[in-house]
Short mmCIF file of C-alpha atoms and ligand atoms in Angstrom, two decimals:
data_model
loop_
_atom_site.label_atom_id
_atom_site.label_comp_id
_atom_site.label_asym_id
_atom_site.label_seq_id
_atom_site.Cartn_x
_atom_site.Cartn_y
_atom_site.Cartn_z
CA ALA U 1 62.13 24.79 -14.52
CA ALA U 2 63.64 24.97 -11.07
CA THR U 3 67.24 25.87 -10.45
CA THR U 4 69.27 22.76 -9.88
CA ARG U 5 72.76 22.15 -8.53
CA ASP U 6 72.35 18.44 -9.10
CA PHE U 7 75.15 17.83 -11.61
CA LYS U 8 78.92 17.52 -11.91
CA VAL U 9 80.87 18.87 -14.87
CA ALA U 10 84.40 20.20 -15.32
CA ASP U 11 83.77 23.90 -15.81
CA LEU U 12 80.45 25.75 -16.11
CA SER U 13 82.17 28.77 -17.65
CA LEU U 14 82.51 26.71 -20.85
CA ALA U 15 78.72 26.69 -21.26
CA ALA U 16 78.51 29.65 -23.66
CA PHE U 17 81.01 28.03 -26.03
CA GLY U 18 79.14 24.74 -25.71
CA ARG U 19 75.85 26.45 -26.54
CA LYS U 20 77.33 27.96 -29.72
CA GLU U 21 78.53 24.56 -30.91
CA ILE U 22 75.19 22.98 -30.02
CA THR U 23 73.45 25.63 -32.15
CA LEU U 24 75.73 24.83 -35.10
CA ALA U 25 75.16 21.10 -34.56
CA GLU U 26 71.37 21.49 -34.58
CA HIS U 27 71.50 22.61 -38.20
CA GLU U 28 73.58 19.55 -39.06
CA MET U 29 71.14 17.21 -37.28
CA PRO U 30 68.01 17.50 -39.45
CA GLY U 31 66.62 14.14 -38.33
CA LEU U 32 66.56 15.06 -34.66
CA MET U 33 65.18 18.53 -35.34
CA ALA U 34 62.41 17.11 -37.58
CA ILE U 35 61.45 14.72 -34.78
CA ARG U 36 61.30 17.67 -32.36
CA ARG U 37 58.89 19.44 -34.69
CA GLU U 38 56.81 16.31 -35.38
CA TYR U 39 56.24 15.53 -31.70
CA ALA U 40 56.24 19.06 -30.23
CA GLU U 41 52.55 18.93 -29.48
CA ALA U 42 52.04 15.24 -28.69
CA GLN U 43 54.85 15.16 -26.05
CA PRO U 44 55.17 11.35 -26.26
CA LEU U 45 57.91 11.24 -23.63
CA ALA U 46 55.95 13.15 -20.97
CA GLY U 47 56.40 11.14 -17.78
CA ALA U 48 59.59 9.48 -19.00
CA ARG U 49 62.59 9.57 -16.66
CA ILE U 50 65.47 8.70 -18.93
CA THR U 51 68.90 7.77 -17.61
CA GLY U 52 71.43 8.16 -20.40
CA SER U 53 74.91 6.63 -20.48
CA LEU U 54 76.43 7.80 -23.75
CA HIS U 55 79.47 9.90 -24.72
CA MET U 56 78.68 13.45 -23.50
CA THR U 57 79.47 15.30 -26.72
CA VAL U 58 77.94 18.25 -28.58
CA GLN U 59 75.88 15.81 -30.66
CA THR U 60 74.62 14.07 -27.53
CA ALA U 61 73.60 17.47 -26.18
CA VAL U 62 71.26 17.83 -29.17
CA LEU U 63 69.89 14.33 -28.43
CA ILE U 64 69.34 15.17 -24.75
CA GLU U 65 67.55 18.41 -25.57
CA THR U 66 65.41 16.55 -28.13
CA LEU U 67 64.30 14.07 -25.45
CA VAL U 68 63.50 17.00 -23.15
CA ALA U 69 61.61 18.75 -25.97
CA LEU U 70 59.46 15.61 -26.27
CA GLY U 71 58.52 15.80 -22.59
CA ALA U 72 61.15 13.61 -20.93
CA ARG U 73 63.18 14.33 -17.85
CA VAL U 74 66.76 13.23 -18.26
CA ARG U 75 69.85 12.43 -16.17
CA TRP U 76 73.11 11.75 -18.00
CA ALA U 77 76.59 10.24 -17.68
CA SER U 78 79.20 9.55 -20.32
CA CYS U 79 79.98 5.95 -21.30
CA ASN U 80 83.74 6.46 -21.49
CA ILE U 81 86.22 8.18 -19.18
CA PHE U 82 87.80 10.25 -21.99
CA SER U 83 84.88 11.00 -24.33
CA THR U 84 83.16 13.97 -22.67
CA GLN U 85 83.43 17.35 -24.34
CA ASP U 86 83.45 19.60 -21.30
CA HIS U 87 81.85 22.56 -23.05
CA ALA U 88 78.94 20.37 -24.18
CA ALA U 89 78.49 18.97 -20.67
CA ALA U 90 78.50 22.49 -19.21
CA ALA U 91 75.95 23.77 -21.74
CA VAL U 92 73.61 20.86 -21.02
CA ALA U 93 73.90 21.41 -17.27
CA VAL U 94 73.21 25.14 -17.62
CA GLY U 95 70.35 24.53 -20.08
CA PRO U 96 69.25 26.69 -23.00
CA ASP U 97 67.59 29.23 -20.68
CA GLY U 98 69.97 29.26 -17.76
CA THR U 99 73.29 30.92 -17.03
CA PRO U 100 76.31 29.51 -15.20
CA ASP U 101 75.04 31.32 -12.08
CA ASP U 102 71.54 29.95 -12.55
CA PRO U 103 71.74 26.53 -14.16
CA ARG U 104 68.38 25.16 -15.23
CA GLY U 105 69.39 22.31 -17.39
CA VAL U 106 69.76 18.58 -17.23
CA PRO U 107 71.66 16.88 -14.40
CA VAL U 108 74.78 15.69 -16.19
CA PHE U 109 77.63 13.86 -14.50
CA ALA U 110 80.54 13.80 -16.93
CA TRP U 111 83.96 15.32 -17.56
CA LYS U 112 86.91 14.48 -19.76
CA GLY U 113 89.47 12.35 -17.92
CA GLU U 114 87.43 10.64 -15.21
CA THR U 115 89.05 7.98 -13.06
CA LEU U 116 87.32 4.59 -13.12
CA GLN U 117 85.93 5.33 -9.65
CA GLU U 118 84.53 8.64 -10.84
CA TYR U 119 83.14 7.02 -13.99
CA TRP U 120 81.07 4.49 -12.06
CA TRP U 121 80.05 7.14 -9.53
CA CYS U 122 78.73 9.23 -12.45
CA THR U 123 76.82 6.20 -13.81
CA GLU U 124 75.30 5.67 -10.36
CA GLN U 125 74.30 9.37 -10.13
CA ALA U 126 72.62 9.20 -13.55
CA LEU U 127 70.66 6.15 -12.34
CA THR U 128 69.62 7.85 -9.09
CA TRP U 129 66.38 9.83 -9.25
CA PRO U 130 65.94 11.47 -5.86
CA ASP U 131 62.27 12.39 -6.41
CA ALA U 132 61.08 9.11 -7.94
CA ALA U 133 59.29 6.49 -5.82
CA SER U 134 61.51 3.73 -7.20
CA GLY U 135 64.55 5.95 -6.80
CA GLY U 136 65.45 5.36 -10.41
CA PRO U 137 64.61 5.95 -14.07
CA ASN U 138 61.80 4.35 -16.05
CA MET U 139 63.87 4.30 -19.26
CA ILE U 140 67.57 3.75 -20.02
CA LEU U 141 69.41 5.02 -23.08
CA ASP U 142 72.67 3.12 -23.17
CA ASP U 143 75.88 2.94 -25.21
CA GLY U 144 77.89 -0.17 -24.49
CA GLY U 145 75.51 -1.31 -21.77
CA ASP U 146 77.23 -0.13 -18.59
CA ALA U 147 74.09 1.42 -17.04
CA THR U 148 72.09 -1.69 -17.95
CA LEU U 149 74.87 -3.91 -16.57
CA LEU U 150 74.95 -2.12 -13.21
CA VAL U 151 71.19 -2.54 -12.73
CA HIS U 152 71.31 -6.22 -13.76
CA LYS U 153 74.29 -6.97 -11.49
CA GLY U 154 72.60 -5.22 -8.57
CA VAL U 155 69.41 -7.24 -9.03
CA GLU U 156 71.43 -10.47 -9.40
CA TYR U 157 73.21 -9.95 -6.07
CA GLU U 158 69.97 -8.98 -4.32
CA LYS U 159 68.27 -12.13 -5.64
CA ASP U 160 71.12 -14.44 -4.65
CA GLY U 161 71.81 -12.66 -1.38
CA ALA U 162 75.47 -13.08 -2.28
CA VAL U 163 78.24 -10.65 -1.36
CA PRO U 164 80.43 -9.36 -4.22
CA ASP U 165 83.88 -10.98 -4.18
CA VAL U 166 85.95 -7.81 -4.37
CA ALA U 167 89.23 -9.65 -3.73
CA GLY U 168 88.51 -11.95 -6.68
CA ALA U 169 88.00 -9.07 -9.16
CA GLU U 170 89.46 -9.72 -12.63
CA ASN U 171 90.87 -6.20 -13.06
CA GLU U 172 90.72 -2.70 -11.63
CA GLU U 173 87.44 -1.76 -13.31
CA HIS U 174 85.77 -4.96 -12.15
CA ARG U 175 86.96 -4.20 -8.61
CA VAL U 176 85.50 -0.68 -8.78
CA VAL U 177 82.12 -2.07 -9.89
CA LEU U 178 82.13 -4.74 -7.18
CA GLU U 179 82.97 -2.12 -4.53
CA LEU U 180 80.13 0.10 -5.73
CA LEU U 181 77.74 -2.85 -5.57
CA THR U 182 78.97 -3.85 -2.11
CA ARG U 183 78.31 -0.32 -0.85
CA THR U 184 74.83 0.03 -2.38
CA LEU U 185 73.76 -3.47 -1.29
CA ALA U 186 74.69 -2.60 2.30
CA GLU U 187 73.34 0.97 2.28
CA SER U 188 69.98 0.34 0.63
CA PRO U 189 68.93 -3.30 0.52
CA GLY U 190 66.51 -4.02 -2.33
CA LYS U 191 67.46 -0.79 -4.10
CA TRP U 192 68.29 -2.37 -7.46
CA THR U 193 65.26 -4.67 -7.59
CA GLN U 194 62.96 -1.77 -6.82
CA LEU U 195 64.71 0.43 -9.35
CA ALA U 196 64.57 -2.24 -12.09
CA SER U 197 60.88 -2.89 -11.52
CA GLU U 198 59.94 0.50 -12.96
CA ILE U 199 62.19 0.38 -16.01
CA ARG U 200 60.11 -0.01 -19.16
CA GLY U 201 63.10 -0.64 -21.36
CA VAL U 202 66.51 0.25 -22.71
CA THR U 203 67.58 1.45 -26.12
CA GLU U 204 71.15 0.39 -26.90
CA GLU U 205 73.46 2.30 -29.20
CA THR U 206 76.40 0.05 -30.06
CA THR U 207 77.50 -3.39 -31.28
CA THR U 208 79.19 -4.30 -28.00
CA GLY U 209 76.18 -3.32 -25.86
CA VAL U 210 73.88 -5.23 -28.18
CA HIS U 211 76.05 -8.37 -27.76
CA ARG U 212 75.57 -8.08 -24.00
CA LEU U 213 71.78 -7.77 -24.39
CA TYR U 214 71.45 -10.84 -26.61
CA GLU U 215 73.63 -12.78 -24.16
CA MET U 216 71.31 -11.84 -21.28
CA GLN U 217 68.30 -12.75 -23.39
CA ARG U 218 69.82 -16.17 -24.17
CA GLY U 219 70.71 -16.68 -20.53
CA GLY U 220 67.19 -15.72 -19.41
CA THR U 221 68.45 -12.89 -17.20
CA LEU U 222 67.23 -9.89 -19.21
CA LEU U 223 64.98 -7.86 -16.90
CA PHE U 224 63.22 -5.51 -19.35
CA PRO U 225 62.70 -5.07 -23.11
CA ALA U 226 65.47 -3.62 -25.21
CA ILE U 227 65.66 -2.03 -28.63
CA ASN U 228 68.85 -2.74 -30.53
CA VAL U 229 69.40 0.65 -32.13
CA ASN U 230 72.77 -0.40 -33.53
CA ASP U 231 71.20 -2.72 -36.08
CA SER U 232 68.94 -0.15 -37.61
CA VAL U 233 70.48 0.14 -41.07
CA THR U 234 70.60 3.90 -40.67
CA LYS U 235 72.76 3.38 -37.57
CA SER U 236 75.39 0.67 -38.10
CA LYS U 237 75.76 1.11 -41.85
CA PHE U 238 76.26 4.87 -41.37
CA ASP U 239 77.62 5.78 -37.91
CA ASN U 240 79.89 2.75 -37.55
CA LYS U 241 81.16 3.09 -41.11
CA TYR U 242 81.02 6.71 -42.29
CA GLY U 243 81.34 8.07 -38.75
CA CYS U 244 84.58 6.15 -38.17
CA ARG U 245 85.76 7.06 -41.67
CA HIS U 246 85.68 10.65 -40.40
CA SER U 247 86.70 10.38 -36.77
CA LEU U 248 89.45 7.72 -36.92
CA ILE U 249 91.92 9.88 -38.80
CA ASP U 250 90.72 12.93 -36.89
CA GLY U 251 91.89 11.17 -33.72
CA ILE U 252 95.22 10.03 -35.21
CA ASN U 253 95.89 13.50 -36.60
CA ARG U 254 95.08 15.41 -33.41
CA ALA U 255 97.07 12.93 -31.34
CA THR U 256 100.20 12.66 -33.49
CA ASP U 257 99.94 14.85 -36.59
CA VAL U 258 101.93 12.14 -38.37
CA LEU U 259 101.64 12.05 -42.17
CA ILE U 260 99.45 9.04 -42.93
CA GLY U 261 100.22 8.99 -46.67
CA GLY U 262 102.81 6.36 -47.56
CA LYS U 263 102.57 4.62 -44.21
CA VAL U 264 101.50 1.02 -43.71
CA ALA U 265 98.38 0.81 -41.56
CA VAL U 266 96.90 -2.36 -40.09
CA VAL U 267 93.16 -2.46 -39.40
CA CYS U 268 92.17 -5.39 -37.19
CA GLY U 269 88.58 -6.35 -38.02
CA TYR U 270 86.64 -5.57 -41.20
CA GLY U 271 83.09 -5.19 -39.90
CA ASP U 272 81.21 -1.90 -40.21
CA VAL U 273 83.76 0.04 -38.17
CA GLY U 274 86.75 -1.62 -39.84
CA LYS U 275 85.39 -0.83 -43.31
CA GLY U 276 85.13 2.87 -42.47
CA CYS U 277 88.57 2.93 -40.84
CA ALA U 278 90.31 1.16 -43.74
CA GLU U 279 88.72 3.53 -46.24
CA SER U 280 89.79 6.64 -44.35
CA LEU U 281 93.39 5.47 -44.01
CA ARG U 282 93.51 4.57 -47.70
CA GLY U 283 91.99 7.97 -48.48
CA GLN U 284 95.04 9.54 -46.84
CA GLY U 285 97.35 7.45 -48.97
CA ALA U 286 98.26 4.74 -46.49
CA ARG U 287 98.80 1.17 -47.65
CA VAL U 288 96.20 -0.68 -45.61
CA ILE U 289 96.40 -4.27 -44.38
CA VAL U 290 93.34 -5.93 -42.85
CA THR U 291 93.23 -8.80 -40.35
CA GLU U 292 90.01 -10.84 -39.99
CA ILE U 293 88.77 -14.11 -38.54
CA ASP U 294 85.57 -14.20 -40.61
CA PRO U 295 86.15 -15.51 -44.14
CA ILE U 296 83.30 -13.40 -45.54
CA CYS U 297 84.68 -10.13 -44.16
CA ALA U 298 88.20 -11.18 -45.17
CA LEU U 299 87.01 -11.78 -48.73
CA GLN U 300 85.26 -8.40 -48.72
CA ALA U 301 88.51 -6.75 -47.65
CA ALA U 302 90.45 -8.55 -50.36
CA MET U 303 87.95 -7.55 -53.05
CA ASP U 304 87.98 -3.98 -51.78
CA GLY U 305 91.69 -4.07 -52.62
CA TYR U 306 93.28 -4.51 -49.20
CA GLN U 307 95.98 -6.99 -48.33
CA VAL U 308 94.61 -9.52 -45.84
CA ALA U 309 97.25 -10.86 -43.47
CA THR U 310 97.72 -11.97 -39.90
CA LEU U 311 98.97 -9.50 -37.32
CA GLU U 312 101.95 -11.78 -36.61
CA ASP U 313 103.13 -11.48 -40.22
CA VAL U 314 103.04 -7.68 -40.45
CA VAL U 315 103.57 -6.48 -36.90
CA GLU U 316 107.24 -5.62 -37.44
CA THR U 317 106.78 -3.58 -40.61
CA ALA U 318 103.58 -1.56 -40.16
CA ASP U 319 103.45 2.03 -38.87
CA ILE U 320 99.87 2.38 -37.60
CA PHE U 321 97.68 -0.23 -35.86
CA VAL U 322 93.94 0.17 -35.24
CA THR U 323 91.69 -2.39 -33.52
CA THR U 324 88.02 -2.39 -34.56
CA THR U 325 86.84 -5.85 -33.50
CA GLY U 326 84.77 -5.51 -30.32
CA ASN U 327 86.75 -8.60 -29.29
CA LYS U 328 89.44 -8.93 -26.61
CA ASP U 329 93.22 -9.40 -26.69
CA ILE U 330 93.75 -8.45 -30.33
CA ILE U 331 97.10 -6.63 -29.93
CA LEU U 332 99.11 -8.31 -27.18
CA ALA U 333 102.16 -7.03 -25.32
CA GLU U 334 104.34 -9.44 -27.29
CA HIS U 335 103.08 -7.83 -30.54
CA MET U 336 103.88 -4.34 -29.27
CA ALA U 337 107.35 -5.49 -28.27
CA ARG U 338 107.98 -6.41 -31.90
CA MET U 339 106.73 -3.16 -33.45
CA LYS U 340 108.83 -0.47 -35.17
CA HIS U 341 110.10 2.59 -33.32
CA GLN U 342 107.23 5.11 -32.99
CA ALA U 343 104.60 2.76 -34.33
CA ILE U 344 101.17 4.18 -33.45
CA VAL U 345 98.72 1.88 -31.67
CA GLY U 346 95.07 2.73 -31.11
CA ASN U 347 91.65 1.18 -30.60
CA ILE U 348 88.27 2.35 -31.90
CA GLY U 349 86.23 -0.62 -30.59
CA HIS U 350 83.99 0.02 -27.59
CA PHE U 351 86.06 -1.35 -24.71
CA ASP U 352 89.71 -1.07 -23.77
CA ASN U 353 90.44 -4.80 -23.80
CA GLU U 354 91.37 -5.02 -27.50
CA ILE U 355 94.91 -3.86 -26.73
CA ASP U 356 96.63 -5.60 -23.81
CA MET U 357 97.57 -2.49 -21.82
CA THR U 358 97.95 -4.50 -18.61
CA GLY U 359 100.45 -6.83 -20.27
CA LEU U 360 102.32 -3.89 -21.79
CA ALA U 361 102.69 -2.22 -18.39
CA LYS U 362 104.10 -5.45 -16.97
CA LEU U 363 106.91 -5.84 -19.54
CA PRO U 364 110.25 -5.68 -17.69
CA GLY U 365 111.96 -2.29 -17.97
CA ILE U 366 109.17 -0.58 -19.93
CA VAL U 367 108.69 3.17 -19.27
CA LYS U 368 105.43 5.06 -19.89
CA ASP U 369 105.64 8.79 -20.54
CA GLU U 370 102.83 11.28 -21.21
CA VAL U 371 103.33 13.40 -24.32
CA LYS U 372 100.00 15.10 -23.69
CA PRO U 373 96.71 13.84 -22.24
CA GLN U 374 95.59 10.67 -24.07
CA VAL U 375 98.94 10.33 -25.91
CA HIS U 376 101.68 8.21 -24.32
CA THR U 377 104.98 6.78 -25.41
CA TRP U 378 105.99 3.39 -24.05
CA THR U 379 109.77 2.97 -24.23
CA PHE U 380 111.35 -0.46 -24.20
CA PRO U 381 114.72 -1.15 -22.54
CA ASP U 382 116.48 -1.04 -25.94
CA GLY U 383 115.31 2.56 -26.48
CA LYS U 384 112.54 1.76 -28.94
CA ALA U 385 109.24 3.51 -28.20
CA ILE U 386 105.69 3.02 -29.42
CA ILE U 387 102.88 5.59 -29.22
CA VAL U 388 99.61 4.44 -27.61
CA LEU U 389 96.48 6.56 -28.05
CA SER U 390 93.86 7.10 -25.32
CA GLU U 391 95.41 4.34 -23.17
CA GLY U 392 93.77 1.79 -25.46
CA ARG U 393 90.28 3.30 -25.22
CA LEU U 394 88.19 4.60 -28.15
CA LEU U 395 90.67 6.92 -29.84
CA ASN U 396 88.15 8.79 -31.98
CA LEU U 397 86.44 10.07 -28.84
CA GLY U 398 89.51 10.26 -26.61
CA ASN U 399 91.83 12.03 -29.06
CA ALA U 400 89.21 13.83 -31.15
CA THR U 401 85.53 14.68 -30.81
CA GLY U 402 83.88 11.50 -32.06
CA HIS U 403 81.60 11.36 -35.07
CA PRO U 404 80.30 14.57 -36.63
CA SER U 405 76.74 15.78 -36.21
CA PHE U 406 75.18 14.71 -39.48
CA VAL U 407 75.89 11.01 -39.05
CA MET U 408 74.93 11.13 -35.36
CA SER U 409 71.60 12.66 -36.38
CA ASN U 410 70.82 9.31 -38.01
CA SER U 411 71.86 7.29 -34.96
CA PHE U 412 70.08 9.56 -32.50
CA ALA U 413 66.90 9.80 -34.58
CA ASN U 414 66.78 6.01 -34.20
CA GLN U 415 67.46 6.37 -30.46
CA THR U 416 64.65 8.89 -30.03
CA ILE U 417 62.17 6.82 -32.03
CA ALA U 418 63.19 3.72 -30.02
CA GLN U 419 62.62 5.58 -26.73
CA ILE U 420 59.15 6.64 -27.93
CA GLU U 421 58.34 3.06 -29.01
CA LEU U 422 59.30 1.44 -25.71
CA PHE U 423 57.86 4.16 -23.51
CA THR U 424 54.51 4.54 -25.27
CA LYS U 425 53.85 0.94 -26.38
CA PRO U 426 54.93 -1.29 -23.48
CA ASP U 427 52.32 -3.91 -24.46
CA GLN U 428 53.93 -4.42 -27.86
CA TYR U 429 57.35 -5.15 -26.42
CA PRO U 430 57.45 -8.00 -23.90
CA THR U 431 60.92 -8.56 -22.40
CA GLY U 432 63.25 -9.35 -25.29
CA VAL U 433 65.56 -7.61 -27.77
CA TYR U 434 64.03 -5.89 -30.81
CA VAL U 435 65.12 -3.87 -33.81
CA LEU U 436 62.97 -1.02 -35.10
CA PRO U 437 60.68 -1.89 -38.00
CA LYS U 438 62.05 -1.09 -41.45
CA HIS U 439 59.55 1.67 -42.21
CA LEU U 440 61.04 3.66 -39.31
CA ASP U 441 64.56 2.97 -40.58
CA GLU U 442 63.52 4.29 -43.99
CA LYS U 443 61.91 7.28 -42.28
CA VAL U 444 65.24 8.18 -40.62
CA ALA U 445 67.00 8.05 -43.99
CA ARG U 446 64.30 10.21 -45.61
CA LEU U 447 64.74 12.86 -42.92
CA HIS U 448 68.38 13.29 -44.00
CA LEU U 449 68.12 13.27 -47.78
CA GLU U 450 66.80 16.77 -48.32
CA ALA U 451 69.60 18.36 -46.33
CA LEU U 452 72.07 16.79 -48.77
CA GLY U 453 70.16 18.00 -51.80
CA ALA U 454 69.32 14.43 -52.75
CA LYS U 455 66.13 13.88 -54.73
CA LEU U 456 64.51 10.51 -54.34
CA THR U 457 62.84 8.81 -57.31
CA GLU U 458 59.19 7.98 -56.70
CA LEU U 459 58.18 4.42 -57.31
CA ARG U 460 55.24 4.17 -59.76
CA PRO U 461 52.31 1.92 -58.71
CA ASP U 462 52.85 -0.49 -61.62
CA GLN U 463 56.55 -0.73 -60.76
CA ALA U 464 55.72 -1.27 -57.10
CA GLU U 465 53.40 -4.09 -58.05
CA TYR U 466 56.05 -5.59 -60.37
CA ILE U 467 58.66 -5.82 -57.59
CA GLY U 468 56.08 -6.60 -54.93
CA VAL U 469 56.51 -3.70 -52.50
CA PRO U 470 54.14 -0.93 -51.35
CA VAL U 471 54.63 2.44 -53.10
CA GLU U 472 55.33 4.05 -49.71
CA GLY U 473 57.73 1.29 -48.58
CA PRO U 474 59.24 -0.59 -46.91
CA TYR U 475 61.22 -1.34 -50.03
CA LYS U 476 63.31 -4.28 -48.90
CA PRO U 477 62.63 -7.54 -47.07
CA ASP U 478 64.07 -7.83 -43.57
CA HIS U 479 66.80 -10.20 -44.76
CA TYR U 480 68.21 -7.64 -47.22
CA ARG U 481 71.75 -6.63 -46.18
CA TYR U 482 72.44 -3.27 -47.88
P1 LIG G 501 81.27 -5.91 -36.40
O1 LIG G 501 80.85 -7.14 -35.71
O2 LIG G 501 80.56 -5.46 -37.63
O3 LIG G 501 82.84 -6.00 -36.79
C1 LIG G 501 83.83 -6.54 -35.99
C2 LIG G 501 84.71 -7.42 -36.89
O4 LIG G 501 85.85 -7.86 -36.18
C3 LIG G 501 83.96 -8.67 -37.38
O5 LIG G 501 83.95 -8.71 -38.79
C4 LIG G 501 84.75 -9.81 -36.75
O6 LIG G 501 84.80 -10.96 -37.59
C5 LIG G 501 86.12 -9.18 -36.57
N1 LIG G 501 86.94 -9.85 -35.55
C6 LIG G 501 86.56 -10.43 -34.38
N2 LIG G 501 87.62 -10.96 -33.75
C7 LIG G 501 88.70 -10.70 -34.51
C8 LIG G 501 90.09 -10.99 -34.39
N3 LIG G 501 90.56 -11.69 -33.36
N4 LIG G 501 90.93 -10.54 -35.36
C9 LIG G 501 90.46 -9.87 -36.43
N5 LIG G 501 89.15 -9.57 -36.62
C10 LIG G 501 88.28 -9.98 -35.67
O7 LIG G 501 81.23 -4.76 -35.30
P2 LIG G 501 81.29 -3.17 -35.58
O8 LIG G 501 79.91 -2.65 -35.68
O9 LIG G 501 82.26 -2.91 -36.65
O10 LIG G 501 81.84 -2.67 -34.17
C11 LIG G 501 83.15 -2.98 -33.72
C12 LIG G 501 83.40 -2.32 -32.36
O11 LIG G 501 83.38 -0.91 -32.51
C13 LIG G 501 82.34 -2.63 -31.31
O12 LIG G 501 82.97 -2.69 -30.06
C14 LIG G 501 81.43 -1.43 -31.36
O13 LIG G 501 80.70 -1.26 -30.19
C15 LIG G 501 82.44 -0.33 -31.59
N6 LIG G 501 81.96 0.91 -32.21
C16 LIG G 501 82.74 2.02 -31.99
C17 LIG G 501 82.41 3.23 -32.55
C18 LIG G 501 83.24 4.42 -32.28
O14 LIG G 501 82.83 5.53 -32.57
N7 LIG G 501 84.43 4.29 -31.76
C19 LIG G 501 81.22 3.38 -33.42
C20 LIG G 501 80.51 2.14 -33.63
C21 LIG G 501 80.89 0.96 -33.06
#
């Protein structure tokens, strides 16, 4: 490979450390490594130009190098301003065979602590392929949908011939996106339409990004096929749940080192993420209270032994608050004003609109102070302070290192398989949103059992016939919920 200076990371001298952690992670990611071996010869992603927008962590480095091992070329940005692990980004930029003086890796544009301007610049760089005729990728791998959103917005403005209304932006991030679009629309007219025309599809990692895709599908604006990776069982029922069970308290501990045992913790939302979060807090000895709007999830929480209450009723007595809803305006400024001294407030949902940080900043007389990066106290005029983690953004990636390798191996095995599906079988996926077939979901699970020393029972033919499934699977109908 040619030497490239086409990247931006915090510090290339961290590459050796990053490489060591990537090597350790590879052993903990048996699914991804098995896929590398399976497709080493076939090179199904040869010709793919993948733009990735997903937390630039050690685990993501193993994903990126798997895509490259399958023949793809890759450009990458993180999908959150605080989630990059700088040593992982450096190692990916340098590449397995390069050195900091001679980087030969993947163009990665990501560092921990980007401004919003830098974040969207990085996303734009990942989407810009200088040597491609269309100027862009032919595949997107997204987490939360920001790369997909930028392309769709660009095409929308080009179609309408409208000029983005920067002055009318809803918030700072919206303004940054509108400014970026204004610039690109003026600099290279038709850029986004041309770029979109070559994109075969997107594979989307998370609940929030998947919501956006189904909305575009319903609205008739979706431009290319999408695979909803989140709703593979081996993704959402593992990463969202067991991943958060690990990384939520990792984030709280690294940020505050407060003893969780004996405290009262409120988990807002009891979906997959909320279930993992509640369990981890209970595991530390906290008394956990759940808030929900969905009666089914509320009943699940109650039967799992949690108190189910409204935030209003418990806001003054709880010690730790975590939002997991993927919804907006869950913890408002008025809630935070009522909290106890040194209550801890954090969010693990995808976007930073679950906690009303804008409203908090506007409270009269409030003072924000940085304890350390991604940990701030907000002191009210009466002297009471609350502790806010990662400025209301994903605390497990902002204050800790996200989910551990083994669970991400499941998610990223689904991502890799989804990329292969969309890239190699475009005829089978007309524009729309799909989930991977169940036999592939079961395959991902199988790839991880051996590493845990688990021995699967083999279904006998007469038993298979009795329950009406093939001996080799799939073992459940699509409506089964696990
Ligand atoms: P989900 O849809 O399974 O769960 C969300 C739950 O919140 C639902 O049960 C819903 O009824 C509830 N909810 C909605 N509005 C509410 C309100 N006002 N008050 C209380 N509860 C409310 O979604 P999932 O998969 O649990 O994901 C949640 C969020 O976490 C999404 O934004 C997703 O993208 C993100 N995510 C973050 C991860 C991380 O590592 N930080 C990992 C996986 C997902």
